[in-house]
Coordinates of C-alpha atoms and ligand atoms in Angstrom, one line a residue:
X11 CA -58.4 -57.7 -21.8
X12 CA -55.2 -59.7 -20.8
X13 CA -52.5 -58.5 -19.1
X14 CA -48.8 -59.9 -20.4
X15 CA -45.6 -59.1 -18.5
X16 CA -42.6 -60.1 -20.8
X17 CA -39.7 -61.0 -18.3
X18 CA -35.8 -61.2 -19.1
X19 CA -36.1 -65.2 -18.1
X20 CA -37.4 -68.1 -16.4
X21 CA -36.4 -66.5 -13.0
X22 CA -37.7 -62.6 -13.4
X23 CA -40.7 -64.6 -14.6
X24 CA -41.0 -66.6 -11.4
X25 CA -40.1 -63.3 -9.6
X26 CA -42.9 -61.7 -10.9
X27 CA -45.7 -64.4 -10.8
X28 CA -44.7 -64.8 -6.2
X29 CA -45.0 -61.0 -6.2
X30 CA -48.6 -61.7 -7.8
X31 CA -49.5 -64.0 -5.9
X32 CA -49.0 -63.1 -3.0
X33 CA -50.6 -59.8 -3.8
X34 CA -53.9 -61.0 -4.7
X35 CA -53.0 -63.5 -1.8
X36 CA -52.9 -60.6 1.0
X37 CA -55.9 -58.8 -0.7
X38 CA -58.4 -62.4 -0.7
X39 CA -57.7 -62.8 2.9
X40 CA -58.0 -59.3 3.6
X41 CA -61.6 -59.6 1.9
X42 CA -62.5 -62.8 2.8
X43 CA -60.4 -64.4 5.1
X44 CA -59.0 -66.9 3.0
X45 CA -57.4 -67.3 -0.2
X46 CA -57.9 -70.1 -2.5
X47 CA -55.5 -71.1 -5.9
X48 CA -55.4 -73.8 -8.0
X49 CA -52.1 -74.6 -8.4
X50 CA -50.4 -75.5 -12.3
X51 CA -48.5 -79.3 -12.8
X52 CA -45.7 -79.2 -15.1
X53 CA -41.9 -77.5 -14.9
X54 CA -42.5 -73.9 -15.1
X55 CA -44.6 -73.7 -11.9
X56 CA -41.4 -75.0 -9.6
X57 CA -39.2 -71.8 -9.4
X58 CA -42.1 -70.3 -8.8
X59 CA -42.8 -72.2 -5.4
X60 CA -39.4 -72.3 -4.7
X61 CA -39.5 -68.1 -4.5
X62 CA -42.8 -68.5 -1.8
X63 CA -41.3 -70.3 0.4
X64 CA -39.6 -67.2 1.8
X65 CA -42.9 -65.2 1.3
X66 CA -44.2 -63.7 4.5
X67 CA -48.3 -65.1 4.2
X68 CA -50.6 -66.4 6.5
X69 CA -50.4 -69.6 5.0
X70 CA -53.3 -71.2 7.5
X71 CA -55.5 -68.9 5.1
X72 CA -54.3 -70.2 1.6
X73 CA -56.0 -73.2 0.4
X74 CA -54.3 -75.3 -2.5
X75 CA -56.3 -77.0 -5.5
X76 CA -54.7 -78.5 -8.6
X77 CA -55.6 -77.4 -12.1
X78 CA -55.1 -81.1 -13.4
X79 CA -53.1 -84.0 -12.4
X80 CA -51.7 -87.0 -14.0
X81 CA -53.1 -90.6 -13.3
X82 CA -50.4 -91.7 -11.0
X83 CA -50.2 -92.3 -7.0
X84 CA -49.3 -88.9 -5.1
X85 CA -45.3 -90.3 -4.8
X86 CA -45.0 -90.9 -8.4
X87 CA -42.4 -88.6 -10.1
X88 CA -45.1 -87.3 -12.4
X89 CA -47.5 -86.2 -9.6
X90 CA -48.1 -82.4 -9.7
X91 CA -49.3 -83.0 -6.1
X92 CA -45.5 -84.3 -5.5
X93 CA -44.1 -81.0 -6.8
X94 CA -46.2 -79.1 -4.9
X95 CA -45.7 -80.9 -1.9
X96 CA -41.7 -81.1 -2.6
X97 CA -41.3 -77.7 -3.2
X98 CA -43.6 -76.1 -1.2
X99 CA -45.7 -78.0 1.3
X100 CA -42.9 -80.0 2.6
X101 CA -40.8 -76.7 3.0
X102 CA -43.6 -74.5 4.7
X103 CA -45.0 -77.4 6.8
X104 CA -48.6 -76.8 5.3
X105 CA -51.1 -78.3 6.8
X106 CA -52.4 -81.0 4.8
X107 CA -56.2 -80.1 5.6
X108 CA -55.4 -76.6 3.6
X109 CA -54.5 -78.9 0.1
X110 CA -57.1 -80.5 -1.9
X111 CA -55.4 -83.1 -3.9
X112 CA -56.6 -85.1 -6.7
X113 CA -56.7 -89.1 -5.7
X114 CA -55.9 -90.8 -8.7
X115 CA -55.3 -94.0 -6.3
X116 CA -59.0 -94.1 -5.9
X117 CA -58.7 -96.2 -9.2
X118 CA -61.6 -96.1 -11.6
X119 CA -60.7 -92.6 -13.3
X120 CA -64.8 -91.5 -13.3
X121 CA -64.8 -91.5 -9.5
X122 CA -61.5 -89.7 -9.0
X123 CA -63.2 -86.8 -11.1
X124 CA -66.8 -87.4 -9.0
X125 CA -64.6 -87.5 -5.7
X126 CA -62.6 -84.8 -6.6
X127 CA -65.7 -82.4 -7.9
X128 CA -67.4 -83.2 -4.8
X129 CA -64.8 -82.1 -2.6
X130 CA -64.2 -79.0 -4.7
X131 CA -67.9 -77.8 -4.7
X132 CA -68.3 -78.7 -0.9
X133 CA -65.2 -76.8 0.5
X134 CA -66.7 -73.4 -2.4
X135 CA -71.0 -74.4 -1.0
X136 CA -71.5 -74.4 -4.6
X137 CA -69.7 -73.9 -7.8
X138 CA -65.9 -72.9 -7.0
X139 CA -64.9 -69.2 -8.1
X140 CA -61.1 -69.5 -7.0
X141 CA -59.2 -66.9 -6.0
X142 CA -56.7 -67.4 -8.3
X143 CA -55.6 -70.4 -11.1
X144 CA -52.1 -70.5 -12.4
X145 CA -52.1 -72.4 -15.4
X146 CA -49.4 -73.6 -18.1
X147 CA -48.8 -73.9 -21.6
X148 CA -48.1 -76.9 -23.5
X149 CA -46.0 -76.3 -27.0
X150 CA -49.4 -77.9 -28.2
X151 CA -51.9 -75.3 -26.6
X152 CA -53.0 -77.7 -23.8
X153 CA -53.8 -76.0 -20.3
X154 CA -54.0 -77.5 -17.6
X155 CA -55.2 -81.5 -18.5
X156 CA -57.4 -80.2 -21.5
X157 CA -55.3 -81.1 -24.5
X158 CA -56.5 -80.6 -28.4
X159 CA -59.4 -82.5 -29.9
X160 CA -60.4 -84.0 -26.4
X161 CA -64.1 -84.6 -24.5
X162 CA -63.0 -82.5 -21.8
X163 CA -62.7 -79.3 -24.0
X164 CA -66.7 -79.7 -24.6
X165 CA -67.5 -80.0 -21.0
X166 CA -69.6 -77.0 -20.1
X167 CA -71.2 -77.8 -16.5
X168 CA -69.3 -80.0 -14.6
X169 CA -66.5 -79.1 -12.2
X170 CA -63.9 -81.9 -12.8
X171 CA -63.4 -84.7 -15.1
X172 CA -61.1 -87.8 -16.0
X173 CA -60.0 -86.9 -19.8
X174 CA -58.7 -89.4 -22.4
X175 CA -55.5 -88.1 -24.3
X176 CA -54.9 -90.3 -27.2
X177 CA -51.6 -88.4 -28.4
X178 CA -50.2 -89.3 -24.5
X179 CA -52.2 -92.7 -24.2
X180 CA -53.1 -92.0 -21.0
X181 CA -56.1 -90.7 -18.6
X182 CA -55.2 -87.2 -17.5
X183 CA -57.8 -85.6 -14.2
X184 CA -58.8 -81.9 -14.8
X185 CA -60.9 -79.0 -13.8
X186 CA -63.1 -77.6 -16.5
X187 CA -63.2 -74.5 -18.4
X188 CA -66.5 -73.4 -16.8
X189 CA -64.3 -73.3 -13.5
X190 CA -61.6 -71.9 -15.0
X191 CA -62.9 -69.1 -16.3
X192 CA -65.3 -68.6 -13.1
X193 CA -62.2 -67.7 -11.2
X194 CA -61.7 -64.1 -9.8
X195 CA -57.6 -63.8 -11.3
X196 CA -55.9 -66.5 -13.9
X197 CA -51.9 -66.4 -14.6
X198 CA -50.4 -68.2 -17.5
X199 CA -46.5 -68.6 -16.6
X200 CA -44.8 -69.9 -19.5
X201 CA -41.3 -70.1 -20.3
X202 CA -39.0 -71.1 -23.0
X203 CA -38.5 -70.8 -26.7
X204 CA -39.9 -74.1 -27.3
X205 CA -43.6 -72.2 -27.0
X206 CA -43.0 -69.0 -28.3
X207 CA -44.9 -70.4 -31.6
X208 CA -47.3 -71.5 -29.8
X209 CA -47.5 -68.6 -28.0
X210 CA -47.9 -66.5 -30.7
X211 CA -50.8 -68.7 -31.8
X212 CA -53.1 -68.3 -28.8
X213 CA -53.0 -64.5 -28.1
X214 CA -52.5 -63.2 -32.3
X215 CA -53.6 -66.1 -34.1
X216 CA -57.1 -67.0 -35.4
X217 CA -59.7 -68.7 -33.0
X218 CA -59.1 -72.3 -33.4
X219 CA -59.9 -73.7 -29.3
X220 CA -60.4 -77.2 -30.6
X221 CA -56.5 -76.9 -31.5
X222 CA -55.4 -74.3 -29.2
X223 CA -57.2 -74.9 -25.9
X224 CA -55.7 -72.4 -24.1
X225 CA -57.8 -70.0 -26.3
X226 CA -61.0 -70.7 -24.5
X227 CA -59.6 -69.3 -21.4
X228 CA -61.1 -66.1 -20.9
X229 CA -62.6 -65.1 -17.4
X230 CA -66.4 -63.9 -17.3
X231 CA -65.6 -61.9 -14.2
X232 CA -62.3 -61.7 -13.2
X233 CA -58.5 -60.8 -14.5
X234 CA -56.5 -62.9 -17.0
X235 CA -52.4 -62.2 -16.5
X236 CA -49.7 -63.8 -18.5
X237 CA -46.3 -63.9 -17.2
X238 CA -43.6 -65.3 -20.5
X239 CA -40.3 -65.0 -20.6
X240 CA -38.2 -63.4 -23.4
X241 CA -37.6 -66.5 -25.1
X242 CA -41.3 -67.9 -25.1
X243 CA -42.4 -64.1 -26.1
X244 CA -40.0 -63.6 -28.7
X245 CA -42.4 -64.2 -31.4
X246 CA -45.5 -61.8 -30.4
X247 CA -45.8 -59.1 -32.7
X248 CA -43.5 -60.5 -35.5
X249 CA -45.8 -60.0 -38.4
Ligands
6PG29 C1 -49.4 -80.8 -16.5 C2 -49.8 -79.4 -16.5 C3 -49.7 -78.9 -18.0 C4 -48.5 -78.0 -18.0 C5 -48.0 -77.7 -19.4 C6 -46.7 -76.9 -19.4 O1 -49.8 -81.5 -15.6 O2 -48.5 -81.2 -17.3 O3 -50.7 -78.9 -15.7 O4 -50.8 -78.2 -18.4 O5 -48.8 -76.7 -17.3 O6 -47.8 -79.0 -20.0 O7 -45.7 -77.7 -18.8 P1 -44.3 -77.2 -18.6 O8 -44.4 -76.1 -17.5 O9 -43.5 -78.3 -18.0 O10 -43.7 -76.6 -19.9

């Protein structure tokens, strides 16, 4: 069962989402001694890391993964590694052997996924259950890199893959479903009224994952949270 939290805008939304966090944060390195998220690329996610900065965490304990990332160097303006790093590494002095970037510099897409899976699966001894994955929306039911009609969306074993998105023309790096929904908590965060049909179309509409990726999401142990604002909301329950 899903949890939504409908919030007056993009920054109760983001207001929310830290308090989250760094809830399930505190409770994972109570248990375990660490906590481990996969952080989301995209827009949405950067208030977000903007309000953790001033969180009080034992942030030697958190260890950051990406969701997806696009096929540019770490510097480019379109790295999600950039953002993160921009508006939270940088600002809480993190220490780089706690973040688990994607390399897309290594070059041949197959061996960014390889490298990346292997780096994911040794840090987890196995087959990652994160903590936590915070995950977006796209107005076209993507999450994370797994767009509509694409390989990746079929993928039922491996941790990460390169995925070819026709509609962007480009190679996009992303973790799997299988990992996805392995993970102990997963937050949506989406924002705006650009996606409220889209919205609507993932949690009320009829089962179409092929078309509406983010559909497939659905934990086979763990929580599943969705944190929208008024505007990208505005549509549930309008029948
Ligand atoms: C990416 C993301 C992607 C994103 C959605 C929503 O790398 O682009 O991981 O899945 O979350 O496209 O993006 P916005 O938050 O910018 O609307």
């Amino acid at each position: 069962m899903s949890n939504i939290r409908i919030c007056d805008n993009s920054d109760e939304l983001s207001t929310q989402a830290a308090e989250f966090f760094i809830e399930t944060a505190r409770k994972a390195t109570r248990k375990t001694g660490r906590f481990t998220v996969a952080l989301s690329g995209g827009s949405t996610p950067r208030l977000l890391h903007q309000k953790l900065v001033s969180a009080s965490l034992d942030w030697k304990k958190i260890f950051f993964f990406f969701g997806d990332e696009r096929n540019v160097p770490p510097d480019h303006h379109e790295s999600n590694f950039r953002m993160a790093f921009e508006t939270l590494f940088h600002p809480l002095n993190i220490d780089h052997a706690n973040v688990y970037r994607w390399q897309p510099e290594i070059g041949n897409p197959l061996e960014v996924a390889i490298d990346y899976a292997f780096r994911t699966a040794t840090f987890f001894e196995g087959f990652p259950r994160f903590d936590l994955i915070l995950l977006g929306l796209g107005s076209d039911g993507h999450t994370a890199s797994l767009f509509p009609q694409t390989e990746a969306l079929e993928e039922t074993s491996d941790i990460a893959v390169a995925n070819w998105v026709d509609k962007l023309e480009e190679e996009r790096f992303t973790l799997t479903f299988p990992v996805i929904n392995n993970a102990e908590h997963i937050a949506f965060l989406v924002s705006g009224k650009e996606k409220a049909a889209t919205l609507k179309d993932v949690i009320e509409g009829e089962f179409r994952p092929k078309n509406l990726p983010a559909q497939s999401v659905s934990p086979v142990d763990g929580t599943l949270h969705w944190f929208a604002d008024k505007a990208a909301a505005s549509l549930l329950g309008n029948d």
